[in-house]
Amino acid sequence: MNVTYPDFTELTEFQDTNGRPHLVAHFTLAPDCLYLQGHFPEAPLLPGVTQLDWAIQLAADHWQTPRTVQQIEVLKFNDMILPKANVTLSLEWKRADCVVFRYHHNDQAYSSGRLIFTEAN
């Protein structure tokens, strides 16, 4: 599956003190981003479904988790991601069937949730 990610200015992978893998990706949402087209012409914002897809696909690309989820838990959209926003996408592989994602910039929370897979590959 081909996913069009934003241009990551930095992509870091590390393990926390408990040995859980993390990915941290920084980007600025380009005003000409494909996913802003038509959502909405007068006031574009990054669709929630795109935020979910990027988190799911990035986890799959780096950790070989499934590309489909069984369930999404504690999904929150706190604020809109607008063109030119500086964004950090943080992923934490909590357990074999769960990845936690968070879109944020410093203390500004955009969205977050838990991706539950049927099984890890």
CSV table of C-alpha atoms in Angstrom, one decimal:
chain,number,residue,atom,x,y,z
A,1,MET,CA,0.0,0.0,0.0
A,2,ASN,CA,1.4,3.4,-0.9
A,3,VAL,CA,0.8,6.1,1.7
A,4,THR,CA,1.6,9.7,1.1
A,5,TYR,CA,3.1,11.0,4.3
A,6,PRO,CA,4.0,14.6,5.0
A,7,ASP,CA,7.6,15.5,4.6
A,8,PHE,CA,9.0,14.5,8.0
A,9,THR,CA,11.8,16.9,9.1
A,10,GLU,CA,12.8,14.3,11.7
A,11,LEU,CA,11.9,10.7,12.4
A,12,THR,CA,13.3,9.1,15.5
A,13,GLU,CA,12.9,5.6,16.8
A,14,PHE,CA,13.8,4.6,20.3
A,15,GLN,CA,12.9,2.3,23.2
A,16,ASP,CA,11.8,3.6,26.6
A,17,THR,CA,13.1,2.4,29.9
A,18,ASN,CA,10.5,-0.4,29.8
A,19,GLY,CA,11.7,-1.6,26.4
A,20,ARG,CA,8.7,-0.4,24.5
A,21,PRO,CA,9.4,1.0,21.0
A,22,HIS,CA,8.5,4.6,20.2
A,23,LEU,CA,8.5,6.5,16.9
A,24,VAL,CA,8.5,10.3,16.9
A,25,ALA,CA,7.9,12.2,13.6
A,26,HIS,CA,8.0,15.9,13.1
A,27,PHE,CA,6.5,17.8,10.2
A,28,THR,CA,4.9,21.0,9.1
A,29,LEU,CA,1.6,20.5,7.3
A,30,ALA,CA,2.1,21.8,3.8
A,31,PRO,CA,-0.7,24.1,2.5
A,32,ASP,CA,-0.7,22.0,-0.7
A,33,CYS,CA,-1.1,18.7,1.1
A,34,LEU,CA,-3.1,16.2,-1.0
A,35,TYR,CA,-5.4,15.4,2.0
A,36,LEU,CA,-6.5,19.1,2.5
A,37,GLN,CA,-8.1,19.2,-1.0
A,38,GLY,CA,-11.8,19.6,-0.5
A,39,HIS,CA,-11.7,19.4,3.3
A,40,PHE,CA,-12.8,22.2,3.4
A,41,PRO,CA,-12.1,24.7,0.5
A,42,GLU,CA,-12.8,27.8,2.6
A,43,ALA,CA,-11.0,26.6,5.7
A,44,PRO,CA,-8.8,23.5,5.1
A,45,LEU,CA,-7.9,21.2,7.9
A,46,LEU,CA,-6.3,17.7,8.1
A,47,PRO,CA,-9.1,15.1,8.2
A,48,GLY,CA,-9.3,12.8,11.2
A,49,VAL,CA,-9.3,9.8,9.0
A,50,THR,CA,-6.0,10.9,7.5
A,51,GLN,CA,-4.5,11.3,11.0
A,52,LEU,CA,-5.6,7.7,11.8
A,53,ASP,CA,-4.3,6.3,8.6
A,54,TRP,CA,-0.9,8.0,9.0
A,55,ALA,CA,-0.6,6.5,12.5
A,56,ILE,CA,-1.7,3.0,11.4
A,57,GLN,CA,0.5,3.0,8.3
A,58,LEU,CA,3.6,4.4,10.0
A,59,ALA,CA,3.4,1.8,12.7
A,60,ALA,CA,3.0,-0.9,10.0
A,61,ASP,CA,6.0,0.4,8.0
A,62,HIS,CA,8.3,0.4,11.0
A,63,TRP,CA,7.1,-2.3,13.3
A,64,GLN,CA,5.2,-4.6,10.8
A,65,THR,CA,1.9,-4.2,12.8
A,66,PRO,CA,-1.2,-5.0,10.8
A,67,ARG,CA,-2.4,-2.3,8.4
A,68,THR,CA,-6.0,-2.6,9.6
A,69,VAL,CA,-7.3,-2.2,13.1
A,70,GLN,CA,-10.0,-4.1,15.0
A,71,GLN,CA,-10.8,-1.2,17.3
A,72,ILE,CA,-9.9,2.4,18.1
A,73,GLU,CA,-10.1,3.3,21.8
A,74,VAL,CA,-10.2,6.6,23.6
A,75,LEU,CA,-10.1,8.5,20.3
A,76,LYS,CA,-9.9,12.3,20.9
A,77,PHE,CA,-9.8,15.2,18.5
A,78,ASN,CA,-8.8,18.1,20.7
A,79,ASP,CA,-7.9,20.7,18.1
A,80,MET,CA,-7.7,21.1,14.3
A,81,ILE,CA,-4.5,20.6,12.4
A,82,LEU,CA,-4.4,23.5,10.0
A,83,PRO,CA,-2.1,24.2,7.0
A,84,LYS,CA,1.4,25.3,8.2
A,85,ALA,CA,0.9,23.8,11.6
A,86,ASN,CA,4.0,22.3,13.2
A,87,VAL,CA,3.1,18.8,14.3
A,88,THR,CA,4.7,15.9,16.1
A,89,LEU,CA,3.3,12.4,15.6
A,90,SER,CA,4.3,10.2,18.5
A,91,LEU,CA,3.7,6.4,18.4
A,92,GLU,CA,4.2,4.0,21.3
A,93,TRP,CA,3.9,0.2,20.8
A,94,LYS,CA,2.3,-0.6,24.2
A,95,ARG,CA,1.8,-4.3,23.6
A,96,ALA,CA,1.6,-6.8,20.7
A,97,ASP,CA,-2.0,-5.7,19.8
A,98,CYS,CA,-1.9,-2.0,20.7
A,99,VAL,CA,-0.2,1.2,19.5
A,100,VAL,CA,-0.9,4.5,21.1
A,101,PHE,CA,-0.7,7.6,18.9
A,102,ARG,CA,-0.7,11.3,19.6
A,103,TYR,CA,-0.5,14.3,17.4
A,104,HIS,CA,0.7,17.4,19.2
A,105,HIS,CA,3.1,20.4,19.2
A,106,ASN,CA,4.7,21.2,22.5
A,107,ASP,CA,1.8,21.4,24.9
A,108,GLN,CA,-0.9,21.7,22.2
A,109,ALA,CA,-2.8,18.4,21.8
A,110,TYR,CA,-4.4,17.8,18.4
A,111,SER,CA,-5.6,14.2,18.6
A,112,SER,CA,-4.8,10.9,20.3
A,113,GLY,CA,-6.0,7.3,20.7
A,114,ARG,CA,-5.3,3.6,21.0
A,115,LEU,CA,-5.1,1.4,17.9
A,116,ILE,CA,-6.1,-2.2,18.7
A,117,PHE,CA,-5.1,-4.9,16.2
A,118,THR,CA,-6.5,-8.4,16.0
A,119,GLU,CA,-3.0,-9.7,16.2
A,120,ALA,CA,0.5,-8.6,15.5
A,121,ASN,CA,2.3,-10.0,12.5
